[in-house]
Amino acid sequence: MAWNEPGGGNQHDPWSGGGRNGDKKGGGGNGGGNGGPPDLDEALKKFQDKLNGMLGNGRKRRGGTGAGGNGGNGGSTNAFALPGIIGVILVAIWAASGFYLVDQSERGVVLRFGKYNDIVGPGLHWNPPIIDDVREVNVTKVRSLSQTKSMLTQDENIVEVQMSVQYQVSNPRDFLLNVRAPEISLENAMDSALRHEVGSADMNDILTSGRELLASNVKSRLQSYLDNYGVGLTLQTINVESTSAPAAVQDSFDDVIKAREDRQRTINQALAYENSILPEAQGQAQRIIEEAEGYKESVVAKSQGEANRFTSLLTEYQKAPEIIRERMYLETMGEVLGKTNKVLVDVENGNSLMYLPLDKLANKSSAAAEDSSGMSRSELDRVSRQASDALSRSQSTDSSNSIRREGR
């Protein structure tokens, strides 16, 4: 039978705490005699008592104590214990938040109450929060910056220069504390150094062969600026990406470059011609000098030979003047008359001689003689002259008194 059916002997609900104990206490228990659920206030009261016991009170609150009894002391103790525990928890959280990890490529700059204190390396570190402020800076990353500017050169021309720079952080303290905006300071210093170097050079040098020198000068000047500013940056490389004339005069500038290239090409051609003709001319000059030296030596040797011959002839003449005189006369006349086509014949003694036209015969037979004997015309003339000389000498020997010697 259910608990609430009529005629039942045990008519008690399960929430009222009745039944076996309900008869003894006369309707007492948690729910009283009205059969309702447990009292919520009583449950909260029990939970508070347990919490007070955990916080160190050790005494349970009793309803029969007076207003000024032990219940008041337990309340004041609980009022101080809870904030202490909360404070301990907060201190633990504060201490735990002080641990931090610095990466291998970074360095930590420690600021204590806003003032520089130390630089920490890679690894796990602890610093008191709120008191210390740790700022991490990457010191291995290669950063880059590029800019394009129009500048005035030394010869009052305008050029556009595009330059890029790569740099690293070398001093984390200076990078964070000395300058508010290091990248902006680097850009301004780069602009200043580039304008100084471009303003000290000519336009032709910047646009052609002077770009490497320009980059080197800008790097050294810019690094000195950064060191003076204390930015904490170190330059790695500076590259001059491009240099060009302004767009408004680019066509005219291209014409100038083309004319300069034509001029250089013509100079190169002239140098090549000079290199080809100069050795030849020097060789010809050396050949002429050597020929002149040879002619000089031959003339000197011939003159010395003639002088020696004359000296030896003089010696012989002093020994036999008449014989040498006659010989010299005959040799001279042979040389003189050998070049003519005239023949002298002595007819005073009545000797009749047949005249032979030796000169004409020699002229007619010269061609055939050259073909048959291989002798030249000059050799034939020489042979004919020798024959004429022999004939004249024989005639002069036979009739020396009949020949008129002119010039004796």
CSV table of C-alpha atoms in Angstrom, one decimal:
chain,number,residue,atom,x,y,z
A,1,MET,CA,0.0,0.0,0.0
A,2,ALA,CA,1.3,3.5,-0.8
A,3,TRP,CA,2.2,5.9,1.9
A,4,ASN,CA,-0.6,8.3,1.1
A,5,GLU,CA,-3.4,5.8,0.6
A,6,PRO,CA,-6.4,6.0,3.0
A,7,GLY,CA,-6.4,3.5,5.9
A,8,GLY,CA,-2.6,3.0,5.9
A,9,GLY,CA,-0.9,2.8,9.2
A,10,ASN,CA,2.3,4.4,8.1
A,11,GLN,CA,1.3,7.6,6.3
A,12,HIS,CA,4.5,9.5,6.3
A,13,ASP,CA,6.3,11.0,3.2
A,14,PRO,CA,9.9,10.2,2.6
A,15,TRP,CA,11.1,13.9,2.9
A,16,SER,CA,9.7,14.6,6.3
A,17,GLY,CA,12.0,12.3,8.3
A,18,GLY,CA,9.0,10.6,9.9
A,19,GLY,CA,8.4,6.9,10.2
A,20,ARG,CA,10.3,5.2,12.8
A,21,ASN,CA,11.7,8.3,14.4
A,22,GLY,CA,8.8,10.5,13.8
A,23,ASP,CA,6.7,9.0,16.5
A,24,LYS,CA,9.4,9.3,19.1
A,25,LYS,CA,10.1,13.0,18.4
A,26,GLY,CA,6.6,14.0,18.0
A,27,GLY,CA,6.8,15.5,14.5
A,28,GLY,CA,10.4,16.7,14.8
A,29,GLY,CA,13.2,16.2,12.3
A,30,ASN,CA,14.4,18.2,9.4
A,31,GLY,CA,11.1,18.8,7.8
A,32,GLY,CA,9.1,19.1,11.0
A,33,GLY,CA,5.7,17.7,11.0
A,34,ASN,CA,4.5,19.4,7.8
A,35,GLY,CA,6.0,16.8,5.4
A,36,GLY,CA,8.1,19.3,3.3
A,37,PRO,CA,11.6,19.0,1.8
A,38,PRO,CA,14.8,19.8,3.9
A,39,ASP,CA,15.3,23.4,4.9
A,40,LEU,CA,17.7,25.3,2.5
A,41,ASP,CA,18.9,27.7,5.2
A,42,GLU,CA,19.8,24.8,7.4
A,43,ALA,CA,21.8,23.2,4.6
A,44,LEU,CA,23.7,26.5,4.0
A,45,LYS,CA,24.4,26.8,7.7
A,46,LYS,CA,25.9,23.4,7.9
A,47,PHE,CA,28.1,24.1,4.8
A,48,GLN,CA,29.3,27.3,6.4
A,49,ASP,CA,30.2,25.5,9.6
A,50,LYS,CA,32.3,22.9,7.7
A,51,LEU,CA,34.0,25.7,5.8
A,52,ASN,CA,34.9,27.5,9.1
A,53,GLY,CA,36.3,24.2,10.4
A,54,MET,CA,38.6,23.9,7.3
A,55,LEU,CA,39.8,27.5,7.9
A,56,GLY,CA,41.0,26.6,11.4
A,57,ASN,CA,38.1,27.6,13.7
A,58,GLY,CA,37.7,24.0,15.2
A,59,ARG,CA,34.5,25.0,16.8
A,60,LYS,CA,31.0,24.4,15.6
A,61,ARG,CA,28.5,27.1,15.9
A,62,ARG,CA,25.8,26.2,18.3
A,63,GLY,CA,22.4,27.8,18.5
A,64,GLY,CA,22.3,27.9,22.3
A,65,THR,CA,25.3,30.3,22.8
A,66,GLY,CA,24.8,33.9,23.8
A,67,ALA,CA,25.5,36.9,21.6
A,68,GLY,CA,28.8,37.6,23.2
A,69,GLY,CA,30.0,34.0,23.6
A,70,ASN,CA,32.4,31.9,21.5
A,71,GLY,CA,30.4,32.4,18.3
A,72,GLY,CA,31.7,36.0,18.1
A,73,ASN,CA,35.3,35.0,18.4
A,74,GLY,CA,35.0,32.4,15.7
A,75,GLY,CA,33.5,35.0,13.3
A,76,SER,CA,36.4,37.5,13.7
A,77,THR,CA,39.0,34.7,13.2
A,78,ASN,CA,37.3,33.6,10.0
A,79,ALA,CA,37.3,37.3,8.8
A,80,PHE,CA,41.1,37.4,8.9
A,81,ALA,CA,41.9,33.9,7.6
A,82,LEU,CA,40.1,34.3,4.2
A,83,PRO,CA,42.0,37.4,3.0
A,84,GLY,CA,45.3,35.7,4.1
A,85,ILE,CA,44.6,32.7,2.0
A,86,ILE,CA,43.6,34.9,-0.9
A,87,GLY,CA,46.9,36.9,-0.5
A,88,VAL,CA,49.0,33.7,-0.5
A,89,ILE,CA,47.3,32.6,-3.7
A,90,LEU,CA,47.9,36.0,-5.3
A,91,VAL,CA,51.6,35.9,-4.2
A,92,ALA,CA,51.9,32.4,-5.7
A,93,ILE,CA,50.4,33.6,-9.0
A,94,TRP,CA,52.7,36.7,-9.0
A,95,ALA,CA,55.8,34.6,-8.4
A,96,ALA,CA,54.8,32.1,-11.1
A,97,SER,CA,54.2,34.8,-13.7
A,98,GLY,CA,57.9,35.9,-13.3
A,99,PHE,CA,59.3,33.0,-15.3
A,100,TYR,CA,60.0,33.6,-19.0
A,101,LEU,CA,62.0,32.0,-21.8
A,102,VAL,CA,64.4,33.8,-24.1
A,103,ASP,CA,64.9,32.3,-27.5
A,104,GLN,CA,68.3,31.5,-28.9
A,105,SER,CA,68.2,34.3,-31.4
A,106,GLU,CA,67.1,36.9,-28.9
A,107,ARG,CA,68.5,38.8,-25.9
A,108,GLY,CA,66.4,40.1,-23.0
A,109,VAL,CA,66.9,43.7,-21.8
A,110,VAL,CA,65.8,43.9,-18.2
A,111,LEU,CA,64.4,47.2,-17.0
A,112,ARG,CA,63.9,47.6,-13.2
A,113,PHE,CA,61.3,50.3,-12.5
A,114,GLY,CA,61.9,51.6,-16.1
A,115,LYS,CA,65.8,51.9,-15.7
A,116,TYR,CA,68.2,49.6,-17.5
A,117,ASN,CA,69.4,46.8,-15.2
A,118,ASP,CA,70.9,43.9,-17.2
A,119,ILE,CA,70.9,41.9,-20.5
A,120,VAL,CA,70.1,38.2,-20.2
A,121,GLY,CA,70.9,35.5,-22.7
A,122,PRO,CA,69.0,32.6,-24.1
A,123,GLY,CA,67.3,30.2,-21.7
A,124,LEU,CA,64.8,30.2,-18.8
A,125,HIS,CA,64.9,33.2,-16.4
A,126,TRP,CA,62.9,34.7,-13.6
A,127,ASN,CA,62.4,38.3,-12.7
A,128,PRO,CA,59.9,39.8,-10.3
A,129,PRO,CA,56.9,40.9,-12.3
A,130,ILE,CA,55.8,44.5,-12.1
A,131,ILE,CA,59.2,45.4,-10.7
A,132,ASP,CA,61.2,44.3,-13.7
A,133,ASP,CA,60.2,44.6,-17.3
A,134,VAL,CA,61.9,42.3,-19.8
A,135,ARG,CA,62.0,43.3,-23.5
A,136,GLU,CA,63.3,40.7,-26.0
A,137,VAL,CA,65.3,41.8,-29.0
A,138,ASN,CA,66.2,39.6,-32.0
A,139,VAL,CA,70.0,40.1,-32.6
A,140,THR,CA,70.5,37.5,-35.4
A,141,LYS,CA,67.8,38.6,-37.9
A,142,VAL,CA,69.0,40.4,-40.9
A,143,ARG,CA,66.8,43.4,-41.5
A,144,SER,CA,66.5,45.4,-44.7
A,145,LEU,CA,65.6,48.9,-45.8
A,146,SER,CA,65.4,50.4,-49.3
A,147,GLN,CA,64.6,53.9,-50.6
A,148,THR,CA,64.6,55.7,-53.9
A,149,LYS,CA,65.6,59.4,-54.0
A,150,SER,CA,66.2,62.1,-56.6
A,151,MET,CA,69.4,64.0,-55.9
A,152,LEU,CA,71.6,66.7,-57.3
A,153,THR,CA,75.1,65.8,-58.4
A,154,GLN,CA,78.3,67.9,-58.3
A,155,ASP,CA,77.9,69.0,-62.0
A,156,GLU,CA,74.3,70.2,-61.2
A,157,ASN,CA,72.5,67.3,-62.8
A,158,ILE,CA,69.6,65.3,-61.2
A,159,VAL,CA,69.8,61.5,-60.8
A,160,GLU,CA,67.5,59.0,-59.3
A,161,VAL,CA,69.2,56.5,-57.0
A,162,GLN,CA,67.6,53.3,-55.6
A,163,MET,CA,69.6,51.9,-52.7
A,164,SER,CA,69.0,49.0,-50.2
A,165,VAL,CA,70.7,48.3,-46.9
A,166,GLN,CA,70.9,45.2,-44.8
A,167,TYR,CA,71.6,45.5,-41.1
A,168,GLN,CA,71.5,43.7,-37.7
A,169,VAL,CA,71.0,44.7,-34.1
A,170,SER,CA,74.5,44.7,-32.4
A,171,ASN,CA,73.6,46.4,-29.1
A,172,PRO,CA,70.1,45.6,-27.7
A,173,ARG,CA,70.4,48.2,-25.0
A,174,ASP,CA,71.2,51.1,-27.4
A,175,PHE,CA,68.6,49.8,-29.8
A,176,LEU,CA,65.8,50.0,-27.2
A,177,LEU,CA,66.8,52.9,-25.0
A,178,ASN,CA,69.0,55.4,-26.9
A,179,VAL,CA,66.7,56.1,-29.9
A,180,ARG,CA,62.9,56.1,-29.9
A,181,ALA,CA,62.5,54.9,-33.5
A,182,PRO,CA,65.8,53.2,-34.7
A,183,GLU,CA,64.4,52.4,-38.2
A,184,ILE,CA,63.4,55.9,-38.9
A,185,SER,CA,66.7,57.2,-37.6
A,186,LEU,CA,68.5,54.7,-40.0
A,187,GLU,CA,66.4,55.9,-42.9
A,188,ASN,CA,67.1,59.6,-42.2
A,189,ALA,CA,70.9,58.9,-41.8
A,190,MET,CA,70.9,56.8,-45.0
A,191,ASP,CA,69.3,59.7,-46.9
A,192,SER,CA,71.8,62.1,-45.5
A,193,ALA,CA,74.9,60.0,-46.3
A,194,LEU,CA,73.6,59.2,-49.8
A,195,ARG,CA,73.0,62.9,-50.6
A,196,HIS,CA,76.4,63.8,-49.4
A,197,GLU,CA,78.2,61.2,-51.6
A,198,VAL,CA,76.1,61.9,-54.7
A,199,GLY,CA,76.6,65.7,-54.3
A,200,SER,CA,80.3,65.1,-54.3
A,201,ALA,CA,80.4,63.1,-57.5
A,202,ASP,CA,79.7,63.7,-61.2
A,203,MET,CA,76.6,62.4,-63.0
A,204,ASN,CA,78.7,60.3,-65.4
A,205,ASP,CA,80.5,58.5,-62.6
A,206,ILE,CA,77.3,57.7,-60.7
A,207,LEU,CA,75.5,56.3,-63.8
A,208,THR,CA,78.5,54.2,-65.1
A,209,SER,CA,81.6,53.1,-63.3
A,210,GLY,CA,81.2,54.8,-60.0
A,211,ARG,CA,78.4,52.8,-58.5
A,212,GLU,CA,80.6,50.4,-56.5
A,213,LEU,CA,82.6,53.3,-55.1
A,214,LEU,CA,79.4,55.1,-54.2
A,215,ALA,CA,78.1,52.1,-52.2
A,216,SER,CA,81.4,51.8,-50.4
A,217,ASN,CA,81.5,55.4,-49.4
A,218,VAL,CA,77.9,55.5,-48.3
A,219,LYS,CA,78.4,52.4,-46.1
A,220,SER,CA,81.4,53.9,-44.3
A,221,ARG,CA,79.7,57.2,-43.8
A,222,LEU,CA,76.4,55.8,-42.7
A,223,GLN,CA,78.0,53.5,-40.2
A,224,SER,CA,79.9,56.4,-38.6
A,225,TYR,CA,76.5,58.2,-38.4
A,226,LEU,CA,74.9,55.3,-36.6
A,227,ASP,CA,77.8,54.9,-34.2
A,228,ASN,CA,77.6,58.6,-33.3
A,229,TYR,CA,73.9,58.3,-32.7
A,230,GLY,CA,74.2,55.2,-30.6
A,231,VAL,CA,71.5,53.3,-32.5
A,232,GLY,CA,73.0,49.9,-31.8
A,233,LEU,CA,72.8,48.8,-35.4
A,234,THR,CA,75.6,47.3,-37.6
A,235,LEU,CA,75.5,47.5,-41.4
A,236,GLN,CA,76.0,44.3,-43.4
A,237,THR,CA,75.8,45.3,-47.0
A,238,ILE,CA,74.7,48.3,-49.1
A,239,ASN,CA,73.6,47.8,-52.7
A,240,VAL,CA,73.0,50.5,-55.3
A,241,GLU,CA,70.1,48.8,-57.1
A,242,SER,CA,69.8,51.3,-60.0
A,243,THR,CA,70.9,54.8,-61.0
A,244,SER,CA,69.1,56.7,-63.8
A,245,ALA,CA,68.3,60.1,-65.1
A,246,PRO,CA,64.9,61.6,-64.5
A,247,ALA,CA,62.1,60.4,-66.8
A,248,ALA,CA,61.7,63.8,-68.4
A,249,VAL,CA,65.2,63.8,-69.8
A,250,GLN,CA,65.7,60.0,-70.2
A,251,ASP,CA,65.6,60.1,-74.1
A,252,SER,CA,68.2,62.9,-74.3
A,253,PHE,CA,70.3,61.0,-71.8
A,254,ASP,CA,70.1,57.9,-73.9
A,255,ASP,CA,71.3,59.9,-76.9
A,256,VAL,CA,74.3,61.1,-74.8
A,257,ILE,CA,75.1,57.6,-73.8
A,258,LYS,CA,74.9,56.4,-77.4
A,259,ALA,CA,77.2,59.2,-78.5
A,260,ARG,CA,79.6,58.4,-75.8
A,261,GLU,CA,79.6,54.7,-76.8
A,262,ASP,CA,80.2,55.7,-80.4
A,263,ARG,CA,83.1,57.9,-79.3
A,264,GLN,CA,84.7,55.1,-77.3
A,265,ARG,CA,84.2,52.6,-80.2
A,266,THR,CA,86.0,55.0,-82.6
A,267,ILE,CA,88.8,55.4,-80.1
A,268,ASN,CA,89.2,51.7,-79.8
A,269,GLN,CA,89.3,51.3,-83.6
A,270,ALA,CA,92.0,54.0,-83.8
A,271,LEU,CA,94.0,52.3,-81.1
A,272,ALA,CA,93.7,48.9,-82.9
A,273,TYR,CA,94.9,50.5,-86.2
A,274,GLU,CA,97.7,52.1,-84.3
A,275,ASN,CA,98.7,48.8,-82.8
A,276,SER,CA,98.6,47.2,-86.2
A,277,ILE,CA,100.5,49.8,-88.2
A,278,LEU,CA,103.1,50.9,-85.6
A,279,PRO,CA,105.0,47.6,-85.5
A,280,GLU,CA,105.2,47.5,-89.3
A,281,ALA,CA,106.5,51.1,-89.5
A,282,GLN,CA,109.0,50.3,-86.8
A,283,GLY,CA,110.1,47.3,-88.7
A,284,GLN,CA,110.6,49.3,-91.9
A,285,ALA,CA,112.5,51.9,-90.0
A,286,GLN,CA,114.8,49.3,-88.5
A,287,ARG,CA,115.3,47.8,-92.0
A,288,ILE,CA,116.2,51.1,-93.5
A,289,ILE,CA,118.6,51.8,-90.6
A,290,GLU,CA,120.3,48.4,-91.1
A,291,GLU,CA,120.5,49.0,-94.9
A,292,ALA,CA,122.1,52.3,-94.2
A,293,GLU,CA,124.6,50.7,-91.8
A,294,GLY,CA,125.4,48.1,-94.4
A,295,TYR,CA,125.9,50.7,-97.1
A,296,LYS,CA,128.1,52.7,-94.8
A,297,GLU,CA,130.2,49.7,-94.1
A,298,SER,CA,130.4,48.8,-97.8
A,299,VAL,CA,131.4,52.3,-98.8
A,300,VAL,CA,134.0,52.5,-96.0
A,301,ALA,CA,135.4,49.1,-97.0
A,302,LYS,CA,135.5,50.1,-100.7
A,303,SER,CA,137.2,53.4,-99.9
A,304,GLN,CA,139.7,51.6,-97.7
A,305,GLY,CA,140.3,49.1,-100.5
A,306,GLU,CA,140.8,51.9,-103.1
A,307,ALA,CA,143.2,53.7,-100.8
A,308,ASN,CA,145.1,50.5,-100.2
A,309,ARG,CA,145.3,49.8,-103.9
A,310,PHE,CA,146.5,53.3,-104.6
A,311,THR,CA,149.1,53.0,-101.9
A,312,SER,CA,150.4,49.7,-103.4
A,313,LEU,CA,150.3,51.2,-106.9
A,314,LEU,CA,152.3,54.2,-105.7
A,315,THR,CA,154.9,51.9,-104.3
A,316,GLU,CA,155.2,50.0,-107.6
A,317,TYR,CA,155.2,53.3,-109.6
A,318,GLN,CA,158.1,54.6,-107.5
A,319,LYS,CA,160.0,51.4,-108.5
A,320,ALA,CA,159.2,51.6,-112.3
A,321,PRO,CA,157.5,54.8,-113.3
A,322,GLU,CA,157.6,54.2,-117.1
A,323,ILE,CA,156.0,50.8,-117.0
A,324,ILE,CA,153.4,51.7,-114.5
A,325,ARG,CA,152.5,54.9,-116.4
A,326,GLU,CA,152.2,52.9,-119.7
A,327,ARG,CA,150.0,50.3,-117.9
A,328,MET,CA,147.8,52.9,-116.4
A,329,TYR,CA,147.4,54.6,-119.7
A,330,LEU,CA,146.4,51.4,-121.5
A,331,GLU,CA,143.9,50.5,-118.8
A,332,THR,CA,142.4,53.9,-118.8
A,333,MET,CA,142.0,54.0,-122.6
A,334,GLY,CA,140.6,50.5,-122.5
A,335,GLU,CA,137.9,51.6,-120.1
A,336,VAL,CA,137.1,54.7,-122.0
A,337,LEU,CA,137.2,53.3,-125.6
A,338,GLY,CA,135.5,50.0,-124.5
A,339,LYS,CA,132.2,51.8,-124.1
A,340,THR,CA,132.2,53.2,-127.7
A,341,ASN,CA,131.5,51.6,-131.1
A,342,LYS,CA,134.5,53.2,-132.9
A,343,VAL,CA,137.5,51.3,-134.2
A,344,LEU,CA,140.9,52.9,-134.8
A,345,VAL,CA,142.9,51.5,-137.7
A,346,ASP,CA,146.6,52.4,-138.5
A,347,VAL,CA,146.9,52.8,-142.3
A,348,GLU,CA,150.2,54.7,-142.4
A,349,ASN,CA,152.3,51.6,-142.9
A,350,GLY,CA,150.2,50.4,-145.8
A,351,ASN,CA,148.9,47.4,-144.1
A,352,SER,CA,145.4,46.6,-145.3
A,353,LEU,CA,143.0,45.1,-142.7
A,354,MET,CA,139.5,43.9,-143.1
A,355,TYR,CA,137.1,45.9,-141.1
A,356,LEU,CA,134.7,43.8,-139.1
A,357,PRO,CA,131.7,45.5,-137.6
A,358,LEU,CA,132.0,43.9,-134.3
A,359,ASP,CA,129.5,46.1,-132.6
A,360,LYS,CA,126.7,45.3,-135.1
A,361,LEU,CA,127.6,41.7,-135.0
A,362,ALA,CA,127.5,41.7,-131.3
A,363,ASN,CA,124.1,43.4,-131.3
A,364,LYS,CA,122.6,41.0,-133.8
A,365,SER,CA,123.9,37.9,-132.1
A,366,SER,CA,123.2,39.0,-128.6
A,367,ALA,CA,119.7,37.4,-128.5
A,368,ALA,CA,120.9,34.1,-130.1
A,369,ALA,CA,123.9,34.1,-127.8
A,370,GLU,CA,121.7,34.5,-124.7
A,371,ASP,CA,119.5,31.6,-125.8
A,372,SER,CA,122.4,29.3,-126.7
A,373,SER,CA,124.9,30.0,-124.1
A,374,GLY,CA,122.7,31.5,-121.4
A,375,MET,CA,124.9,34.6,-121.2
A,376,SER,CA,123.4,38.0,-120.7
A,377,ARG,CA,123.8,41.0,-123.0
A,378,SER,CA,126.1,42.7,-120.4
A,379,GLU,CA,128.3,39.7,-120.4
A,380,LEU,CA,128.5,39.7,-124.2
A,381,ASP,CA,129.4,43.4,-124.2
A,382,ARG,CA,132.1,42.6,-121.7
A,383,VAL,CA,133.5,39.9,-123.9
A,384,SER,CA,133.4,42.1,-127.0
A,385,ARG,CA,135.2,44.8,-125.0
A,386,GLN,CA,137.9,42.4,-124.0
A,387,ALA,CA,138.3,41.3,-127.6
A,388,SER,CA,138.5,44.9,-128.7
A,389,ASP,CA,141.1,45.6,-126.0
A,390,ALA,CA,143.1,42.6,-127.0
A,391,LEU,CA,143.0,43.7,-130.6
A,392,SER,CA,144.0,47.2,-129.8
A,393,ARG,CA,146.8,46.1,-127.6
A,394,SER,CA,148.2,43.8,-130.3
A,395,GLN,CA,148.0,46.6,-132.8
A,396,SER,CA,149.7,48.9,-130.4
A,397,THR,CA,152.5,46.4,-129.9
A,398,ASP,CA,153.1,45.8,-133.6
A,399,SER,CA,152.9,49.5,-134.6
A,400,SER,CA,153.4,51.4,-131.4
A,401,ASN,CA,155.1,54.3,-133.3
A,402,SER,CA,152.2,54.7,-135.8
A,403,ILE,CA,149.5,55.2,-133.2
A,404,ARG,CA,149.0,58.7,-132.0
A,405,ARG,CA,148.7,58.8,-128.3
A,406,GLU,CA,146.8,61.9,-127.4
A,407,GLY,CA,147.3,63.4,-124.0
A,408,ARG,CA,150.9,62.3,-123.5
